Coordinates of N, CA, C and O in Angstrom, one line a residue:
M1 N -31.5 -2.2 -10.9 CA -30.5 -1.1 -10.6 C -30.6 -0.8 -9.2 O -31.7 -0.8 -8.5
V2 N -29.5 -0.6 -8.6 CA -29.4 -0.4 -7.1 C -29.5 1.2 -6.9 O -28.9 2.0 -7.6
K3 N -30.3 1.6 -5.9 CA -30.5 3.0 -5.6 C -29.6 3.3 -4.4 O -29.8 2.9 -3.4
I4 N -28.6 4.2 -4.7 CA -27.8 4.8 -3.6 C -27.8 6.3 -3.8 O -27.5 6.8 -4.9
N5 N -28.2 7.0 -2.8 CA -28.2 8.4 -2.8 C -27.0 9.0 -2.5 O -26.2 8.4 -1.6
P6 N -26.6 10.1 -3.1 CA -25.3 10.8 -2.8 C -25.4 11.2 -1.3 O -26.4 11.6 -0.7
V7 N -24.2 11.2 -0.6 CA -24.1 11.6 0.8 C -23.8 13.1 0.8 O -22.9 13.6 0.2
K8 N -24.6 13.8 1.6 CA -24.3 15.2 1.7 C -24.0 15.4 3.2 O -24.9 15.3 4.0
N9 N -22.8 15.7 3.6 CA -22.5 15.9 5.0 C -21.5 17.0 5.1 O -20.5 17.1 4.5
N10 N -21.9 17.9 6.0 CA -21.0 19.1 6.2 C -20.4 19.0 7.6 O -19.8 19.9 8.2
N11 N -20.4 17.7 8.2 CA -19.8 17.5 9.5 C -18.3 17.2 9.2 O -17.9 16.2 8.6
N12 N -17.4 18.0 9.9 CA -16.1 17.8 9.7 C -15.4 17.4 10.9 O -14.3 17.8 11.3
K13 N -16.1 16.5 11.7 CA -15.6 16.0 13.0 C -15.0 14.7 12.7 O -15.5 13.8 12.1
L14 N -13.8 14.5 13.3 CA -13.1 13.2 13.2 C -13.3 12.5 14.5 O -13.0 13.0 15.6
T15 N -13.8 11.2 14.4 CA -14.2 10.5 15.7 C -13.5 9.2 15.6 O -13.3 8.7 14.6
F16 N -13.2 8.7 16.8 CA -12.7 7.3 17.0 C -13.6 6.8 18.1 O -14.0 7.4 19.1
R17 N -13.9 5.5 17.9 CA -14.8 4.8 18.8 C -14.5 5.0 20.3 O -13.3 4.8 20.6
G18 N -15.4 5.5 21.0 CA -15.1 5.8 22.5 C -14.5 7.0 22.8 O -14.4 7.4 23.9
A19 N -13.8 7.6 21.8 CA -13.1 8.9 22.2 C -14.1 10.0 21.8 O -14.9 10.0 20.9
S20 N -13.8 11.2 22.5 CA -14.6 12.3 22.1 C -14.3 12.9 20.8 O -13.1 12.8 20.4
P21 N -15.2 13.4 20.0 CA -14.9 13.9 18.7 C -13.9 15.0 18.7 O -13.9 15.9 19.7
M22 N -13.1 15.1 17.7 CA -12.1 16.2 17.5 C -12.5 17.0 16.3 O -12.7 16.5 15.3
K23 N -12.7 18.3 16.5 CA -13.2 19.2 15.4 C -12.0 19.6 14.6 O -10.9 20.1 15.2
L24 N -11.9 19.3 13.4 CA -10.9 19.7 12.5 C -11.2 21.1 11.9 O -12.3 21.4 11.7
G25 N -10.2 22.0 11.8 CA -10.3 23.2 11.3 C -10.7 23.2 9.8 O -10.5 22.1 9.1
N26 N -11.3 24.2 9.2 CA -11.7 24.2 7.9 C -10.5 24.0 6.9 O -10.6 23.4 5.9
K27 N -9.3 24.6 7.2 CA -8.2 24.5 6.3 C -7.7 23.0 6.3 O -7.4 22.6 5.2
L28 N -7.6 22.4 7.5 CA -7.2 21.0 7.6 C -8.2 20.1 6.9 O -7.8 19.2 6.1
T29 N -9.5 20.4 7.0 CA -10.5 19.6 6.3 C -10.3 19.7 4.7 O -10.4 18.7 4.0
K30 N -10.0 21.0 4.3 CA -9.9 21.1 2.8 C -8.6 20.4 2.4 O -8.6 19.8 1.3
I31 N -7.6 20.4 3.2 CA -6.3 19.7 2.8 C -6.5 18.3 2.7 O -6.2 17.6 1.7
F32 N -7.2 17.6 3.7 CA -7.4 16.2 3.6 C -8.5 15.9 2.5 O -8.4 14.7 2.0
T33 N -9.4 16.7 2.2 CA -10.3 16.5 1.1 C -9.6 16.5 -0.2 O -10.0 15.8 -1.2
R34 N -8.8 17.5 -0.4 CA -8.1 17.7 -1.7 C -6.9 16.8 -1.9 O -6.5 16.6 -3.1
L35 N -6.3 16.3 -0.9 CA -5.0 15.4 -1.0 C -5.2 14.3 -2.0 O -4.3 14.1 -2.8
P36 N -6.3 13.5 -2.0 CA -6.4 12.4 -3.0 C -6.5 12.9 -4.4 O -6.2 12.2 -5.3
E37 N -6.9 14.2 -4.6 CA -7.0 14.7 -6.0 C -5.6 15.1 -6.5 O -5.4 15.1 -7.7
V38 N -4.7 15.4 -5.5 CA -3.4 15.9 -5.9 C -2.3 14.8 -6.0 O -1.6 14.7 -6.8
I39 N -2.5 13.8 -5.0 CA -1.6 12.7 -5.0 C -2.4 11.3 -5.2 O -3.2 11.0 -4.3
S40 N -2.1 10.7 -6.3 CA -2.8 9.4 -6.6 C -2.3 8.3 -5.7 O -1.3 8.4 -5.0
T41 N -3.1 7.2 -5.7 CA -2.8 6.1 -4.9 C -1.4 5.4 -5.2 O -0.6 5.0 -4.4
P42 N -1.1 5.3 -6.5 CA 0.3 4.9 -6.8 C 1.4 5.8 -6.3 O 2.4 5.3 -5.8
Q43 N 1.1 7.1 -6.4 CA 2.1 8.0 -5.9 C 2.3 7.9 -4.4 O 3.2 8.1 -3.8
Q44 N 1.0 7.7 -3.7 CA 1.1 7.5 -2.2 C 1.9 6.3 -1.9 O 2.7 6.2 -0.9
R45 N 1.7 5.2 -2.7 CA 2.5 4.0 -2.4 C 4.0 4.2 -2.6 O 4.8 3.6 -1.9
M46 N 4.3 5.0 -3.6 CA 5.7 5.4 -3.8 C 6.3 6.2 -2.7 O 7.5 5.8 -2.3
L47 N 5.6 7.0 -2.1 CA 6.0 7.8 -0.9 C 6.2 6.9 0.3 O 7.3 7.0 0.9
V48 N 5.3 6.0 0.5 CA 5.5 5.1 1.7 C 6.6 4.1 1.5 O 7.3 3.9 2.4
G49 N 6.6 3.6 0.2 CA 7.7 2.6 -0.1 C 9.2 3.2 0.0 O 10.1 2.7 0.5
G50 N 9.3 4.4 -0.5 CA 10.5 5.2 -0.5 C 11.0 5.5 0.9 O 12.1 5.4 1.2
S51 N 10.0 5.9 1.8 CA 10.4 6.2 3.1 C 10.7 4.9 3.9 O 11.6 4.9 4.7
A52 N 10.0 3.9 3.5 CA 10.3 2.5 4.2 C 11.7 2.0 3.7 O 12.4 1.5 4.5
L53 N 12.0 2.2 2.4 CA 13.4 1.8 2.0 C 14.5 2.5 2.7 O 15.6 2.0 2.9
I54 N 14.2 3.8 3.1 CA 15.3 4.5 3.8 C 15.3 4.2 5.3 O 16.3 4.0 5.9
L55 N 14.1 4.3 5.9 CA 14.1 4.3 7.3 C 14.2 2.9 8.0 O 14.9 2.7 8.9
H56 N 13.5 1.8 7.4 CA 13.5 0.6 8.0 C 14.9 -0.1 8.1 O 15.3 -0.6 9.2
P57 N 15.7 -0.1 7.1 CA 17.0 -0.7 7.2 C 17.8 0.1 8.3 O 18.7 -0.5 8.9
I58 N 17.7 1.4 8.4 CA 18.5 2.2 9.3 C 18.1 1.7 10.7 O 18.9 1.5 11.5
I59 N 16.8 1.6 11.0 CA 16.3 1.1 12.3 C 16.8 -0.3 12.6 O 17.3 -0.5 13.7
D60 N 16.8 -1.2 11.6 CA 17.3 -2.5 11.8 C 18.8 -2.6 12.1 O 19.2 -3.4 12.9
L61 N 19.5 -1.8 11.4 CA 20.9 -1.8 11.5 C 21.4 -1.2 12.8 O 22.6 -1.4 13.3
N62 N 20.6 -0.3 13.5 CA 20.9 0.2 14.8 C 20.3 -0.5 15.9 O 20.3 0.1 17.1
N63 N 19.8 -1.7 15.7 CA 19.1 -2.5 16.8 C 20.3 -3.2 17.5 O 20.8 -4.3 17.1
K64 N 20.6 -2.7 18.7 CA 21.9 -3.2 19.4 C 21.5 -4.5 20.3 O 22.3 -5.0 21.0
K65 N 20.1 -4.8 20.3 CA 19.7 -6.0 21.1 C 20.0 -7.3 20.4 O 19.8 -8.3 21.0
V66 N 20.4 -7.3 19.1 CA 20.7 -8.5 18.4 C 22.1 -8.4 17.8 O 22.7 -7.4 17.7
D67 N 22.6 -9.6 17.4 CA 24.0 -9.6 16.9 C 24.1 -8.9 15.4 O 23.0 -8.6 14.8
K68 N 25.3 -8.7 15.0 CA 25.5 -8.0 13.6 C 24.9 -8.7 12.5 O 24.2 -8.1 11.7
R69 N 25.0 -10.0 12.5 CA 24.5 -10.8 11.3 C 22.9 -10.7 11.3 O 22.3 -10.6 10.2
T70 N 22.3 -10.8 12.5 CA 20.8 -10.7 12.6 C 20.4 -9.3 12.1 O 19.4 -9.1 11.4
R71 N 21.2 -8.3 12.5 CA 20.8 -6.9 12.1 C 20.9 -6.8 10.6 O 20.0 -6.2 9.9
E72 N 21.9 -7.3 10.0 CA 22.1 -7.2 8.5 C 21.0 -8.0 7.8 O 20.5 -7.6 6.7
T73 N 20.7 -9.2 8.3 CA 19.6 -10.0 7.7 C 18.3 -9.3 7.8 O 17.5 -9.2 6.9
S74 N 18.0 -8.7 8.9 CA 16.7 -7.9 9.1 C 16.7 -6.7 8.2 O 15.7 -6.5 7.7
A75 N 17.8 -6.1 8.0 CA 17.9 -4.9 7.1 C 17.7 -5.3 5.7 O 17.0 -4.6 4.9
S76 N 18.3 -6.5 5.3 CA 18.1 -6.9 3.9 C 16.6 -7.3 3.7 O 16.1 -7.1 2.6
R77 N 16.0 -7.9 4.7 CA 14.6 -8.3 4.5 C 13.7 -6.9 4.4 O 12.9 -6.9 3.6
S78 N 14.1 -6.0 5.2 CA 13.4 -4.7 5.1 C 13.6 -4.0 3.7 O 12.5 -3.5 3.1
M79 N 14.7 -4.0 3.2 CA 15.0 -3.5 1.9 C 14.2 -4.2 0.8 O 13.6 -3.7 -0.1
S80 N 14.3 -5.6 0.9 CA 13.5 -6.3 -0.1 C 12.0 -6.1 0.0 O 11.3 -6.1 -1.1
R81 N 11.5 -6.1 1.2 CA 10.0 -5.8 1.3 C 9.7 -4.5 0.8 O 8.6 -4.3 0.1
A82 N 10.5 -3.5 1.1 CA 10.2 -2.1 0.5 C 10.3 -2.1 -1.0 O 9.4 -1.5 -1.6
I83 N 11.3 -2.7 -1.6 CA 11.4 -2.6 -3.1 C 10.3 -3.4 -3.7 O 9.6 -2.9 -4.6
I84 N 10.1 -4.6 -3.4 CA 9.1 -5.6 -4.0 C 7.7 -5.0 -3.8 O 6.9 -4.9 -4.7
G85 N 7.4 -4.6 -2.5 CA 6.1 -4.2 -2.2 C 5.8 -2.9 -2.9 O 4.6 -2.7 -3.3
T86 N 6.8 -2.0 -3.0 CA 6.5 -0.7 -3.7 C 6.3 -0.9 -5.2 O 5.3 -0.4 -5.8
I87 N 7.1 -1.8 -5.8 CA 6.9 -2.0 -7.3 C 5.6 -2.8 -7.6 O 4.9 -2.3 -8.5
S88 N 5.3 -3.8 -6.8 CA 4.0 -4.4 -7.1 C 2.8 -3.6 -6.7 O 1.8 -3.5 -7.4
G89 N 2.9 -2.8 -5.6 CA 1.9 -1.9 -5.2 C 1.6 -0.8 -6.2 O 0.4 -0.5 -6.5
I90 N 2.6 -0.2 -6.8 CA 2.4 0.8 -7.8 C 1.8 0.2 -9.0 O 0.9 0.8 -9.6
A91 N 2.3 -0.9 -9.5 CA 1.8 -1.5 -10.7 C 0.3 -1.9 -10.5 O -0.5 -1.6 -11.4
V92 N 0.0 -2.5 -9.5 CA -1.5 -3.0 -9.3 C -2.4 -1.8 -9.1 O -3.4 -1.8 -9.7
R93 N -2.0 -0.9 -8.3 CA -2.8 0.4 -8.1 C -2.9 1.1 -9.4 O -4.1 1.6 -9.7
S94 N -2.0 1.2 -10.3 CA -2.1 1.9 -11.6 C -3.1 1.2 -12.5 O -3.9 1.8 -13.0
L95 N -2.9 -0.1 -12.6 CA -3.7 -0.9 -13.4 C -5.2 -0.8 -12.9 O -6.1 -0.6 -13.7
C96 N -5.4 -1.0 -11.6 CA -6.8 -0.9 -11.1 C -7.4 0.4 -11.1 O -8.7 0.5 -11.4
N97 N -6.6 1.5 -10.9 CA -7.1 2.9 -11.2 C -7.6 3.1 -12.6 O -8.6 3.6 -12.8
N98 N -6.8 2.6 -13.5 CA -7.2 2.8 -14.9 C -8.5 1.9 -15.2 O -9.4 2.4 -15.9
A99 N -8.5 0.8 -14.7 CA -9.8 -0.1 -14.8 C -11.0 0.6 -14.2 O -12.1 0.7 -14.7
G100 N -10.8 1.1 -13.0 CA -11.9 1.8 -12.3 C -12.4 3.0 -13.1 O -13.6 3.3 -13.2
D101 N -11.4 3.7 -13.8 CA -11.8 4.9 -14.5 C -12.6 4.5 -15.7 O -13.6 5.1 -16.1
K102 N -12.2 3.4 -16.4 CA -12.9 3.0 -17.7 C -14.2 2.3 -17.2 O -15.2 2.7 -17.9
L103 N -14.3 1.7 -16.1 CA -15.6 1.2 -15.6 C -16.6 2.2 -15.2 O -17.8 2.1 -15.5
S104 N -16.1 3.3 -14.7 CA -17.0 4.4 -14.3 C -17.6 5.1 -15.5 O -18.6 5.7 -15.5
K105 N -16.8 5.1 -16.7 CA -17.4 5.7 -17.8 C -18.2 4.8 -18.7 O -18.8 5.2 -19.7
S106 N -18.2 3.4 -18.4 CA -18.9 2.5 -19.1 C -20.4 2.5 -18.8 O -20.7 3.1 -17.8
K107 N -21.1 2.0 -19.7 CA -22.6 2.0 -19.4 C -23.1 0.6 -18.9 O -24.1 0.1 -19.2
N108 N -22.2 0.0 -18.1 CA -22.4 -1.4 -17.6 C -23.6 -1.2 -16.6 O -23.5 -0.6 -15.6
P109 N -24.6 -2.0 -16.8 CA -25.8 -1.9 -15.8 C -25.5 -2.5 -14.4 O -26.1 -2.0 -13.4
A110 N -24.5 -3.3 -14.3 CA -24.1 -3.8 -13.0 C -23.5 -2.8 -12.1 O -23.5 -2.9 -10.9
L111 N -22.9 -1.8 -12.8 CA -22.1 -0.8 -12.1 C -23.0 0.6 -12.0 O -22.5 1.5 -11.4
A112 N -24.1 0.6 -12.7 CA -24.9 1.8 -12.7 C -25.7 1.9 -11.3 O -26.4 1.0 -10.9
I113 N -25.6 3.1 -10.8 CA -26.4 3.4 -9.6 C -27.1 4.6 -9.8 O -26.7 5.5 -10.6
D114 N -28.2 4.8 -9.2 CA -29.0 6.1 -9.4 C -28.3 7.3 -9.2 O -28.6 8.3 -9.8
A115 N -27.4 7.4 -8.2 CA -26.7 8.6 -7.8 C -25.9 9.0 -9.0 O -25.5 10.2 -9.1
L116 N -25.5 8.2 -10.0 CA -24.7 8.5 -11.1 C -25.5 9.1 -12.3 O -24.8 9.7 -13.2
K117 N -26.7 9.0 -12.2 CA -27.5 9.5 -13.3 C -27.4 11.0 -13.6 O -27.3 11.4 -14.8
N118 N -27.3 11.8 -12.6 CA -27.1 13.2 -12.7 C -25.7 13.6 -12.1 O -25.6 14.9 -11.8
A119 N -24.8 12.8 -12.2 CA -23.4 13.1 -11.6 C -22.7 13.9 -12.7 O -22.8 13.8 -13.9
D120 N -21.9 14.9 -12.1 CA -21.0 15.7 -13.0 C -19.7 14.9 -13.3 O -19.4 13.9 -12.7
S121 N -18.8 15.5 -14.0 CA -17.5 14.9 -14.3 C -16.7 14.6 -13.0 O -15.9 13.6 -13.0
A122 N -16.7 15.5 -12.1 CA -15.8 15.4 -10.9 C -16.3 14.1 -10.0 O -15.6 13.4 -9.5
Q123 N -17.7 14.0 -9.9 CA -18.3 12.9 -9.2 C -18.0 11.6 -9.9 O -17.7 10.5 -9.2
L124 N -18.1 11.6 -11.2 CA -17.8 10.4 -12.0 C -16.3 10.0 -11.8 O -16.0 8.8 -11.6
K125 N -15.4 11.0 -11.7 CA -14.0 10.7 -11.5 C -13.8 10.0 -10.1 O -13.1 9.2 -9.9
R126 N -14.4 10.6 -9.1 CA -14.3 10.1 -7.7 C -14.9 8.7 -7.7 O -14.3 7.8 -7.0
Y127 N -16.0 8.4 -8.4 CA -16.5 7.1 -8.5 C -15.5 6.2 -9.1 O -15.3 5.0 -8.6
G128 N -14.8 6.6 -10.1 CA -13.8 5.7 -10.7 C -12.6 5.4 -9.8 O -12.1 4.3 -9.8
V129 N -12.3 6.5 -9.0 CA -11.2 6.3 -8.0 C -11.6 5.3 -6.9 O -10.8 4.3 -6.5
V130 N -12.9 5.3 -6.5 CA -13.4 4.3 -5.5 C -13.4 3.0 -6.2 O -12.9 2.0 -5.5
L131 N -13.9 2.8 -7.3 CA -13.9 1.5 -8.0 C -12.5 1.0 -8.1 O -12.2 -0.2 -7.8
G132 N -11.5 1.8 -8.5 CA -10.2 1.4 -8.6 C -9.6 1.0 -7.3 O -8.8 0.0 -7.2
S133 N -9.9 1.7 -6.2 CA -9.4 1.3 -4.9 C -10.0 0.0 -4.5 O -9.2 -0.8 -3.8
I134 N -11.2 -0.2 -4.7 CA -11.8 -1.6 -4.3 C -11.1 -2.6 -5.2 O -10.8 -3.7 -4.6
L135 N -10.9 -2.4 -6.4 CA -10.2 -3.5 -7.3 C -8.9 -3.7 -6.8 O -8.4 -4.9 -6.7
S136 N -8.1 -2.6 -6.5 CA -6.8 -2.8 -6.0 C -6.7 -3.5 -4.7 O -5.7 -4.3 -4.4
L137 N -7.6 -3.3 -3.8 CA -7.6 -4.0 -2.5 C -7.8 -5.5 -2.7 O -7.1 -6.3 -2.2
L138 N -8.7 -5.8 -3.6 CA -8.9 -7.2 -3.9 C -7.7 -7.8 -4.6 O -7.3 -8.9 -4.3
A139 N -7.2 -7.2 -5.7 CA -6.0 -7.7 -6.3 C -4.8 -7.8 -5.4 O -4.0 -8.8 -5.5
L140 N -4.5 -6.8 -4.6 CA -3.4 -6.8 -3.7 C -3.4 -7.9 -2.7 O -2.4 -8.5 -2.2
S141 N -4.7 -8.3 -2.2 CA -4.8 -9.3 -1.3 C -4.4 -10.7 -1.9 O -3.9 -11.6 -1.2
V142 N -4.5 -10.8 -3.3 CA -4.1 -12.0 -3.9 C -2.6 -11.9 -4.3 O -1.9 -12.9 -4.1
T143 N -2.2 -10.8 -4.9 CA -0.8 -10.7 -5.4 C 0.2 -10.8 -4.3 O 1.3 -11.2 -4.5
N144 N -0.2 -10.3 -3.1 CA 0.7 -10.3 -2.0 C 1.2 -11.7 -1.8 O 2.4 -11.9 -1.5
F145 N 0.4 -12.7 -1.8 CA 0.8 -14.1 -1.5 C 1.4 -14.8 -2.7 O 2.3 -15.6 -2.5
I146 N 0.9 -14.5 -3.9 CA 1.4 -15.1 -5.1 C 2.7 -14.6 -5.6 O 3.6 -15.4 -5.9
F147 N 2.9 -13.2 -5.5 CA 4.1 -12.7 -6.1 C 5.1 -12.2 -5.0 O 6.3 -12.4 -5.0
D148 N 4.5 -11.3 -4.2 CA 5.4 -10.6 -3.2 C 6.2 -11.5 -2.3 O 7.4 -11.3 -2.2
V149 N 5.5 -12.3 -1.6 CA 6.2 -13.2 -0.6 C 7.4 -14.0 -1.2 O 8.6 -13.9 -0.7
P150 N 7.2 -14.7 -2.4 CA 8.3 -15.4 -2.9 C 9.4 -14.5 -3.4 O 10.6 -14.8 -3.2
L151 N 9.1 -13.4 -4.1 CA 10.2 -12.5 -4.5 C 10.8 -11.8 -3.4 O 12.1 -11.6 -3.4
I152 N 10.2 -11.5 -2.3 CA 10.8 -10.9 -1.1 C 11.9 -11.9 -0.6 O 13.0 -11.5 -0.3
N153 N 11.5 -13.1 -0.4 CA 12.4 -14.1 0.0 C 13.7 -14.3 -0.9 O 14.8 -14.4 -0.4
K154 N 13.5 -14.3 -2.2 CA 14.5 -14.4 -3.1 C 15.5 -13.2 -3.1 O 16.7 -13.3 -3.0
Y155 N 14.9 -12.0 -3.1 CA 15.7 -10.8 -3.2 C 16.3 -10.5 -1.8 O 17.4 -9.8 -1.7
Q156 N 15.7 -11.0 -0.7 CA 16.4 -10.8 0.6 C 17.7 -11.5 0.6 O 18.7 -10.9 1.1
N157 N 17.8 -12.8 0.1 CA 19.0 -13.5 0.1 C 20.0 -12.8 -0.9 O 21.2 -12.8 -0.5
L158 N 19.5 -12.3 -2.0 CA 20.4 -11.6 -2.9 C 21.1 -10.3 -2.3 O 22.2 -10.1 -2.4
I159 N 20.2 -9.5 -1.6 CA 20.7 -8.3 -1.0 C 21.6 -8.6 0.2 O 22.6 -8.0 0.4
N160 N 21.2 -9.6 0.9 CA 22.1 -10.1 2.1 C 23.5 -10.4 1.6 O 24.5 -10.2 2.3
E161 N 23.6 -11.2 0.5 CA 24.8 -11.6 0.0 C 25.6 -10.5 -0.7 O 26.8 -10.3 -0.5
K162 N 25.0 -9.6 -1.5 CA 25.6 -8.6 -2.3 C 26.0 -7.4 -1.5 O 27.0 -6.8 -1.6
V163 N 25.1 -7.0 -0.6 CA 25.3 -5.7 0.2 C 26.1 -6.0 1.4 O 27.0 -5.2 1.8
F164 N 25.8 -7.1 2.2 CA 26.4 -7.4 3.5 C 27.5 -8.5 3.5 O 28.0 -8.8 4.5
N165 N 27.6 -9.1 2.3 CA 28.5 -10.2 2.1 C 28.2 -11.3 3.1 O 29.1 -12.0 3.6
N166 N 26.9 -11.5 3.3 CA 26.5 -12.7 4.1 C 25.9 -13.8 3.2 O 24.8 -13.6 2.7
K167 N 26.6 -14.9 3.1 CA 26.1 -15.9 2.3 C 25.2 -16.7 3.3 O 25.6 -16.9 4.4
P168 N 24.2 -17.4 2.8 CA 23.3 -18.3 3.6 C 24.2 -19.4 4.1 O 25.1 -20.0 3.4
Q169 N 24.1 -19.8 5.4 CA 24.9 -20.8 6.0 C 24.2 -22.2 5.6 O 23.1 -22.3 5.4
D170 N 25.1 -23.2 5.4 CA 24.6 -24.6 5.3 C 24.0 -25.0 6.5 O 24.5 -24.7 7.6
K171 N 23.0 -25.8 6.4 CA 22.4 -26.4 7.6 C 23.3 -27.3 8.3 O 23.9 -28.2 7.6
I172 N 23.4 -27.2 9.5 CA 24.4 -28.1 10.3 C 23.5 -28.9 11.3 O 22.8 -28.3 12.1
G173 N 23.5 -30.3 11.1 CA 22.7 -31.1 12.0 C 21.3 -31.1 11.6 O 20.9 -30.6 10.6
G174 N 20.5 -31.6 12.6 CA 19.0 -31.6 12.2 C 18.5 -33.0 12.5 O 19.2 -33.9 12.8
L175 N 17.3 -33.2 12.3 CA 16.6 -34.5 12.6 C 16.9 -35.4 11.5 O 16.9 -36.7 11.8
D176 N 17.1 -35.0 10.2 CA 17.4 -36.0 9.2 C 18.7 -36.5 9.2 O 19.0 -37.5 8.4
E177 N 19.6 -35.9 9.7 CA 21.1 -36.3 9.6 C 21.4 -37.5 10.5 O 21.0 -37.7 11.6
K178 N 22.2 -38.4 9.9 CA 22.6 -39.6 10.6 C 24.0 -39.7 10.9 O 24.8 -39.1 10.4

């Protein structure tokens, strides 16, 4: 059994390497401490994905440094990334959070640490959230390459064709052409 003692820290200073510490007020510290209890990680992913779906295509379509077709292609890629990334992120995070919750309640000796022997229900819940976050980080690093990238490429072309009426051009010329 691994012995890990619970951390007791009343320090509410936010530090960045090399920068001087910034003291957060008690209200702001309470907000940041309570935020994960109010908004789950799948909901956080939904908020980030929704704002990306709205903002990124607008930014891409207003980029006057490139031609219209490039702006539209970039916007369709941003839409596709936001949609696919949000759907897969919510699904994986939800599954992993449920798994972390179940693992925290199990009596598996591999997951048992000394700090949990006397833990109350709130501490066990936080332990489950941490386990779920670790599992989702591992799962998302795999699913990103297996599912997200191919689907993003597929739906980018679909969005580009249906929304902007840009069909992929046939390749003209090249090294293989005789």
